[in-house]
Amino acid sequence: MFAIISRMPALTRVAIYRHLIATGRAPSVGEIAEQLGRDVTEVERDYTELAESRVITFAPSTRSIWMAHPFSARPTPYRVESGGISYWANCAWDALGIAAMLGRDTRCVCRCPDCADSIDLSVSGGAVRSDAVIHFVVPAWRFWENVAYT
Amino acid sequence: MDRWCEERAVARGAVVSLDQCWRLSQVWYPGRLTPDWRRMNAMETQAAFESVGLTGEFWRVG
């Protein structure tokens, strides 16, 4: 026995991430459908499947991408700059995740939520530049209970 | 950090260095750009955490 598994959601996922990397902005279903030469309803189905498998998260009460980890489609306190493009990360860890996905130097300075001092989350030459720490509040097994709060 | 937790009435969680997070990011994220990527299962996730020194009950996933 074997299962036939469509590769289309995977190709849609790759297209979403490539769009995010190229522009810093989350693509609409229409943009991805046009880029891949596919029907909008098919790509909508892919978006739903990607959301159900927690690859992307829709903004509340919408079918628009809010998060495609490590990227956020909405402004956050974690703005990452690289190659002349601005990105938003969901959290401090994701600011580093964007650097990992881009594979190039990034600059990101955020504010400590406790003392408001600036914290350098930049990556340069394949290494972080700060000796700061990140406080994870929610244990790993509960990360997906509320993906906006870890 | 203790004051931050006290003000928000949350328990202190896990404190991780930026270098650990950076190394975890490098095993966690880049694969999403390839069609064959799939989400890590619990065992793979646990191994990824352990590979950067994130061990103990807080980092147990299943």
mmCIF file of N, CA and C in Angstrom, chain B residues 4-58:
data_model
loop_
_atom_site.group_PDB
_atom_site.id
_atom_site.type_symbol
_atom_site.label_atom_id
_atom_site.label_comp_id
_atom_site.label_asym_id
_atom_site.label_seq_id
_atom_site.Cartn_x
_atom_site.Cartn_y
_atom_site.Cartn_z
ATOM 1 N N TRP B 4 10.185 40.980 36.471
ATOM 2 C CA TRP B 4 9.295 40.894 35.304
ATOM 3 C C TRP B 4 8.254 39.790 35.520
ATOM 4 N N CYS B 5 8.694 38.642 36.020
ATOM 5 C CA CYS B 5 7.782 37.519 36.270
ATOM 6 C C CYS B 5 6.777 37.876 37.359
ATOM 7 N N GLU B 6 7.287 38.530 38.409
ATOM 8 C CA GLU B 6 6.417 38.868 39.538
ATOM 9 C C GLU B 6 5.333 39.855 39.103
ATOM 10 N N GLU B 7 5.730 40.871 38.318
ATOM 11 C CA GLU B 7 4.767 41.880 37.882
ATOM 12 C C GLU B 7 3.673 41.280 37.005
ATOM 13 N N ARG B 8 4.001 40.222 36.268
ATOM 14 C CA ARG B 8 3.040 39.601 35.351
ATOM 15 C C ARG B 8 2.439 38.315 35.921
ATOM 16 N N ALA B 9 2.826 38.000 37.145
ATOM 17 C CA ALA B 9 2.307 36.788 37.810
ATOM 18 C C ALA B 9 2.524 35.548 36.949
ATOM 19 N N VAL B 10 3.722 35.438 36.373
ATOM 20 C CA VAL B 10 4.052 34.232 35.609
ATOM 21 C C VAL B 10 5.269 33.571 36.256
ATOM 22 N N ALA B 11 5.290 32.256 36.165
ATOM 23 C CA ALA B 11 6.432 31.514 36.714
ATOM 24 C C ALA B 11 7.652 31.714 35.833
ATOM 25 N N ARG B 12 8.817 31.723 36.466
ATOM 26 C CA ARG B 12 10.055 31.819 35.700
ATOM 27 C C ARG B 12 10.178 30.577 34.812
ATOM 28 N N GLY B 13 10.487 30.801 33.553
ATOM 29 C CA GLY B 13 10.596 29.699 32.601
ATOM 30 C C GLY B 13 12.037 29.261 32.415
ATOM 31 N N ALA B 14 12.462 29.210 31.166
ATOM 32 C CA ALA B 14 13.834 28.785 30.856
ATOM 33 C C ALA B 14 14.609 29.965 30.270
ATOM 34 N N VAL B 15 15.832 30.119 30.722
ATOM 35 C CA VAL B 15 16.690 31.199 30.238
ATOM 36 C C VAL B 15 17.708 30.596 29.275
ATOM 37 N N VAL B 16 17.717 31.118 28.057
ATOM 38 C CA VAL B 16 18.524 30.536 26.990
ATOM 39 C C VAL B 16 19.414 31.618 26.398
ATOM 40 N N SER B 17 20.655 31.284 26.151
ATOM 41 C CA SER B 17 21.564 32.279 25.565
ATOM 42 C C SER B 17 21.198 32.525 24.105
ATOM 43 N N LEU B 18 21.541 33.707 23.612
ATOM 44 C CA LEU B 18 21.289 34.006 22.201
ATOM 45 C C LEU B 18 22.020 33.015 21.306
ATOM 46 N N ASP B 19 23.219 32.621 21.730
ATOM 47 C CA ASP B 19 23.984 31.676 20.917
ATOM 48 C C ASP B 19 23.247 30.336 20.809
ATOM 49 N N GLN B 20 22.655 29.879 21.910
ATOM 50 C CA GLN B 20 21.873 28.631 21.848
ATOM 51 C C GLN B 20 20.683 28.787 20.904
ATOM 52 N N CYS B 21 19.986 29.929 21.033
ATOM 53 C CA CYS B 21 18.834 30.169 20.156
ATOM 54 C C CYS B 21 19.262 30.244 18.695
ATOM 55 N N TRP B 22 20.381 30.868 18.450
ATOM 56 C CA TRP B 22 20.885 30.981 17.080
ATOM 57 C C TRP B 22 21.195 29.597 16.511
ATOM 58 N N ARG B 23 21.856 28.763 17.308
ATOM 59 C CA ARG B 23 22.186 27.419 16.831
ATOM 60 C C ARG B 23 20.914 26.588 16.619
ATOM 61 N N LEU B 24 19.930 26.770 17.500
ATOM 62 C CA LEU B 24 18.662 26.063 17.320
ATOM 63 C C LEU B 24 17.962 26.543 16.044
ATOM 64 N N SER B 25 17.996 27.840 15.803
ATOM 65 C CA SER B 25 17.368 28.395 14.593
ATOM 66 C C SER B 25 17.938 27.765 13.339
ATOM 67 N N GLN B 26 19.225 27.490 13.362
ATOM 68 C CA GLN B 26 19.878 26.968 12.163
ATOM 69 C C GLN B 26 19.455 25.532 11.835
ATOM 70 N N VAL B 27 19.007 24.786 12.856
ATOM 71 C CA VAL B 27 18.476 23.438 12.568
ATOM 72 C C VAL B 27 16.956 23.458 12.427
ATOM 73 N N TRP B 28 16.323 24.528 12.886
ATOM 74 C CA TRP B 28 14.863 24.567 12.979
ATOM 75 C C TRP B 28 14.216 25.112 11.708
ATOM 76 N N TYR B 29 14.797 26.148 11.113
ATOM 77 C CA TYR B 29 14.076 26.921 10.100
ATOM 78 C C TYR B 29 14.455 26.730 8.629
ATOM 79 N N PRO B 30 15.726 26.662 8.246
ATOM 80 C CA PRO B 30 16.052 26.758 6.816
ATOM 81 C C PRO B 30 15.404 25.695 5.934
ATOM 82 N N GLY B 31 15.115 24.515 6.466
ATOM 83 C CA GLY B 31 14.517 23.456 5.660
ATOM 84 C C GLY B 31 13.170 23.828 5.059
ATOM 85 N N ARG B 32 12.506 24.832 5.643
ATOM 86 C CA ARG B 32 11.179 25.213 5.146
ATOM 87 C C ARG B 32 11.217 25.732 3.715
ATOM 88 N N LEU B 33 12.395 26.017 3.225
ATOM 89 C CA LEU B 33 12.534 26.500 1.849
ATOM 90 C C LEU B 33 12.670 25.361 0.849
ATOM 91 N N THR B 34 12.623 24.138 1.311
ATOM 92 C CA THR B 34 12.725 23.005 0.386
ATOM 93 C C THR B 34 11.395 22.252 0.376
ATOM 94 N N PRO B 35 10.945 21.781 -0.795
ATOM 95 C CA PRO B 35 9.644 21.111 -0.878
ATOM 96 C C PRO B 35 9.543 19.885 0.019
ATOM 97 N N ASP B 36 10.636 19.193 0.246
ATOM 98 C CA ASP B 36 10.570 17.938 1.005
ATOM 99 C C ASP B 36 10.541 18.139 2.520
ATOM 100 N N TRP B 37 10.617 19.381 2.958
ATOM 101 C CA TRP B 37 10.598 19.623 4.406
ATOM 102 C C TRP B 37 9.285 19.128 5.018
ATOM 103 N N ARG B 38 9.377 18.617 6.225
ATOM 104 C CA ARG B 38 8.172 18.323 7.008
ATOM 105 C C ARG B 38 8.466 18.718 8.446
ATOM 106 N N ARG B 39 7.402 18.971 9.185
ATOM 107 C CA ARG B 39 7.573 19.360 10.584
ATOM 108 C C ARG B 39 8.259 18.225 11.348
ATOM 109 N N MET B 40 9.173 18.580 12.240
ATOM 110 C CA MET B 40 9.855 17.557 13.038
ATOM 111 C C MET B 40 8.850 16.819 13.911
ATOM 112 N N ASN B 41 9.042 15.509 14.063
ATOM 113 C CA ASN B 41 8.215 14.792 15.035
ATOM 114 C C ASN B 41 8.787 15.034 16.438
ATOM 115 N N ALA B 42 8.114 14.495 17.434
ATOM 116 C CA ALA B 42 8.508 14.781 18.823
ATOM 117 C C ALA B 42 9.949 14.354 19.108
ATOM 118 N N MET B 43 10.323 13.200 18.586
ATOM 119 C CA MET B 43 11.673 12.697 18.844
ATOM 120 C C MET B 43 12.740 13.588 18.189
ATOM 121 N N GLU B 44 12.448 14.033 16.966
ATOM 122 C CA GLU B 44 13.388 14.918 16.262
ATOM 123 C C GLU B 44 13.476 16.286 16.938
ATOM 124 N N THR B 45 12.310 16.762 17.405
ATOM 125 C CA THR B 45 12.300 18.048 18.104
ATOM 126 C C THR B 45 13.133 17.969 19.379
ATOM 127 N N GLN B 46 12.913 16.869 20.125
ATOM 128 C CA GLN B 46 13.678 16.675 21.356
ATOM 129 C C GLN B 46 15.182 16.651 21.063
ATOM 130 N N ALA B 47 15.547 15.946 19.990
ATOM 131 C CA ALA B 47 16.965 15.857 19.614
ATOM 132 C C ALA B 47 17.518 17.227 19.233
ATOM 133 N N ALA B 48 16.692 18.038 18.546
ATOM 134 C CA ALA B 48 17.151 19.388 18.165
ATOM 135 C C ALA B 48 17.404 20.230 19.407
ATOM 136 N N PHE B 49 16.483 20.166 20.366
ATOM 137 C CA PHE B 49 16.686 20.911 21.617
ATOM 138 C C PHE B 49 17.974 20.442 22.308
ATOM 139 N N GLU B 50 18.104 19.128 22.409
ATOM 140 C CA GLU B 50 19.276 18.587 23.123
ATOM 141 C C GLU B 50 20.583 18.936 22.417
ATOM 142 N N SER B 51 20.543 19.061 21.080
ATOM 143 C CA SER B 51 21.775 19.347 20.324
ATOM 144 C C SER B 51 22.358 20.710 20.669
ATOM 145 N N VAL B 52 21.522 21.601 21.218
ATOM 146 C CA VAL B 52 22.042 22.914 21.611
ATOM 147 C C VAL B 52 22.017 23.081 23.133
ATOM 148 N N GLY B 53 21.857 21.961 23.835
ATOM 149 C CA GLY B 53 21.957 21.996 25.295
ATOM 150 C C GLY B 53 20.670 22.339 26.014
ATOM 151 N N LEU B 54 19.520 22.262 25.315
ATOM 152 C CA LEU B 54 18.237 22.538 25.968
ATOM 153 C C LEU B 54 17.660 21.215 26.451
ATOM 154 N N THR B 55 17.867 20.947 27.717
ATOM 155 C CA THR B 55 17.435 19.676 28.298
ATOM 156 C C THR B 55 16.596 19.947 29.546
ATOM 157 N N GLY B 56 16.006 18.888 30.078
ATOM 158 C CA GLY B 56 15.213 19.024 31.304
ATOM 159 C C GLY B 56 13.736 19.078 31.006
ATOM 160 N N GLU B 57 12.952 19.134 32.067
ATOM 161 C CA GLU B 57 11.498 19.038 31.964
ATOM 162 C C GLU B 57 10.893 20.127 31.085
ATOM 163 N N PHE B 58 11.436 21.351 31.167
ATOM 164 C CA PHE B 58 10.873 22.471 30.397
ATOM 165 C C PHE B 58 10.902 22.185 28.901
#
